[in-house]
Short mmCIF file of C-alpha atoms in Angstrom, two decimals:
data_model
loop_
_atom_site.label_atom_id
_atom_site.label_comp_id
_atom_site.label_asym_id
_atom_site.label_seq_id
_atom_site.Cartn_x
_atom_site.Cartn_y
_atom_site.Cartn_z
CA UNK A 7 -8.82 37.37 -82.90
CA UNK A 8 -11.16 39.74 -84.73
CA UNK A 9 -10.25 43.49 -84.83
CA UNK A 10 -13.39 44.42 -82.85
CA UNK A 11 -12.23 42.25 -79.97
CA UNK A 12 -8.95 44.18 -79.79
CA UNK A 13 -10.64 47.57 -79.35
CA UNK A 14 -11.14 49.18 -75.97
CA UNK A 15 -14.69 50.21 -75.15
CA UNK A 16 -16.10 53.13 -73.17
CA UNK A 17 -19.83 53.44 -72.62
CA UNK A 18 -21.48 56.33 -70.85
CA UNK A 19 -22.95 59.81 -70.94
CA UNK A 20 -21.27 62.75 -72.68
CA UNK A 21 -20.61 64.97 -69.67
CA UNK A 22 -18.83 67.77 -71.45
CA UNK A 23 -17.77 68.71 -75.00
CA UNK A 24 -14.29 70.10 -74.45
CA UNK A 25 -13.71 70.95 -78.15
CA UNK A 26 -15.48 70.53 -81.47
CA UNK A 27 -14.25 71.96 -84.72
CA UNK A 28 -16.74 73.77 -86.96
CA UNK A 29 -17.32 71.03 -89.48
CA UNK A 30 -17.79 68.34 -86.81
CA UNK A 31 -14.94 66.21 -88.09
CA UNK A 32 -13.11 66.27 -84.74
CA UNK A 33 -14.20 66.54 -81.13
CA UNK A 34 -12.84 66.05 -77.64
CA UNK A 35 -15.45 64.69 -75.22
CA UNK A 36 -15.50 63.87 -71.57
CA UNK A 37 -17.58 60.72 -71.15
CA UNK A 38 -18.85 59.67 -67.72
CA UNK A 39 -18.81 55.88 -67.55
CA UNK A 40 -20.33 55.87 -64.06
CA UNK A 41 -16.91 55.77 -62.31
CA UNK A 42 -14.65 58.22 -64.09
CA UNK A 43 -14.61 60.97 -66.67
CA UNK A 44 -12.79 59.58 -69.70
CA UNK A 45 -11.41 61.79 -72.44
CA UNK A 46 -12.51 60.51 -75.86
CA UNK A 47 -11.33 62.01 -79.16
CA UNK A 48 -12.50 61.44 -82.68
CA UNK A 49 -15.10 62.25 -85.34
CA UNK A 50 -18.57 62.37 -83.81
CA UNK A 51 -20.53 64.75 -86.04
CA UNK A 52 -23.34 66.34 -84.07
CA UNK A 53 -22.96 64.98 -80.59
CA UNK A 54 -24.59 66.62 -77.57
CA UNK A 55 -23.94 66.76 -73.87
CA UNK A 56 -26.18 64.26 -72.14
CA UNK A 57 -26.11 61.77 -75.00
CA UNK A 58 -25.29 58.15 -74.23
CA UNK A 59 -22.50 56.71 -76.33
CA UNK A 60 -20.62 53.44 -76.70
CA UNK A 61 -17.22 54.26 -78.16
CA UNK A 62 -14.69 51.71 -79.36
CA UNK A 63 -11.10 52.56 -80.08
CA UNK A 64 -7.60 52.55 -78.68
CA UNK A 65 -6.26 54.23 -75.58
CA UNK A 66 -3.34 56.47 -76.37
CA UNK A 67 -1.23 58.85 -74.29
CA UNK A 68 -1.07 62.38 -75.65
CA UNK A 69 2.12 64.20 -74.53
CA UNK A 70 0.13 67.24 -73.34
CA UNK A 71 -3.37 65.98 -72.55
CA UNK A 72 -2.63 62.49 -71.15
CA UNK A 73 -4.63 59.32 -71.63
CA UNK A 74 -7.42 59.44 -74.22
CA UNK A 75 -9.55 56.94 -76.06
CA UNK A 76 -9.00 57.51 -79.78
CA UNK A 77 -12.34 56.52 -81.30
CA UNK A 78 -12.54 54.11 -84.22
CA UNK A 79 -16.34 54.04 -84.17
CA UNK A 80 -19.23 54.79 -81.87
CA UNK A 81 -22.95 54.14 -81.36
CA UNK A 82 -25.50 56.43 -79.86
CA UNK A 83 -27.79 54.99 -77.21
CA UNK A 84 -30.97 56.49 -75.88
CA UNK A 85 -30.69 57.54 -72.25
CA UNK A 86 -32.69 55.40 -69.80
CA UNK A 87 -32.83 57.22 -66.48
CA UNK A 88 -34.87 60.37 -65.85
CA UNK A 89 -31.69 62.36 -65.08
CA UNK A 90 -29.96 61.27 -68.25
CA UNK A 91 -33.08 61.99 -70.31
CA UNK A 92 -33.28 65.49 -68.85
CA UNK A 93 -29.67 66.17 -69.69
CA UNK A 94 -30.15 64.77 -73.21
CA UNK A 95 -33.27 66.79 -73.99
CA UNK A 96 -31.87 69.92 -72.36
CA UNK A 97 -28.74 69.75 -74.51
CA UNK A 98 -30.52 71.12 -77.59
CA UNK A 99 -30.78 67.82 -79.45
CA UNK A 100 -34.47 68.68 -80.17
CA UNK A 101 -35.07 72.17 -81.48
CA UNK A 102 -37.26 74.20 -79.12
CA UNK A 103 -36.48 72.15 -76.01
CA UNK A 104 -33.96 73.72 -73.67
CA UNK A 105 -33.00 72.88 -70.10
CA UNK A 106 -36.15 74.40 -68.46
CA UNK A 107 -38.59 72.70 -70.83
CA UNK A 108 -36.66 69.43 -70.52
CA UNK A 109 -36.98 69.65 -66.76
CA UNK A 110 -40.77 70.14 -66.98
CA UNK A 111 -41.19 67.27 -69.46
CA UNK A 112 -39.17 64.83 -67.39
CA UNK A 113 -40.83 65.95 -64.18
CA UNK A 114 -44.17 64.88 -65.69
CA UNK A 115 -43.18 61.70 -67.57
CA UNK A 116 -39.99 60.53 -65.78
CA UNK A 117 -38.16 57.62 -67.35
CA UNK A 118 -41.08 57.14 -69.85
CA UNK A 119 -40.35 60.50 -71.45
CA UNK A 120 -38.68 59.20 -74.63
CA UNK A 121 -41.46 56.67 -75.15
CA UNK A 122 -44.05 59.44 -74.83
CA UNK A 123 -42.16 61.61 -77.32
CA UNK A 124 -41.88 58.73 -79.84
CA UNK A 125 -45.27 57.03 -79.44
CA UNK A 126 -47.73 59.70 -78.22
CA UNK A 127 -46.23 63.16 -78.59
CA UNK A 128 -49.66 64.74 -78.16
CA UNK A 129 -49.30 64.07 -74.42
CA UNK A 130 -46.56 66.73 -74.34
CA UNK A 131 -49.23 69.41 -74.49
CA UNK A 132 -49.81 68.66 -70.79
CA UNK A 133 -46.48 70.31 -70.11
CA UNK A 134 -46.57 74.05 -69.40
CA UNK A 135 -45.17 75.93 -72.42
CA UNK A 136 -45.80 73.23 -75.00
CA UNK A 137 -48.64 73.76 -77.43
CA UNK A 138 -49.82 71.48 -80.24
CA UNK A 139 -47.98 73.73 -82.69
CA UNK A 140 -44.70 73.34 -80.86
#
């Protein structure tokens, strides 16, 4: 059996960053897998609330904090639903876009928002508060 097959997997949206040290070498995340909030710990660098992650690792029981997935590695995934995209953009992942601007962008483009940003960002000027300079 390969090592990858022995790892537990949690896939979902980062609901809350409980703790992150200054250099980004350790974080405690609450990941919403669609059913439960799962505590995930490990090195994630710059991770944001609203991001979609697939984390592989081992479940451990911390004597104080209970069951946690101790990450071995993870992959970022782009959010697919309008709600997840709004949370992702509103998290600060893109400089200059906060929660209010994210809400206006997603209200206009819905689940196509990320495609618009990547393929035709000039369309963003249709959103109140976004100029060609921004």
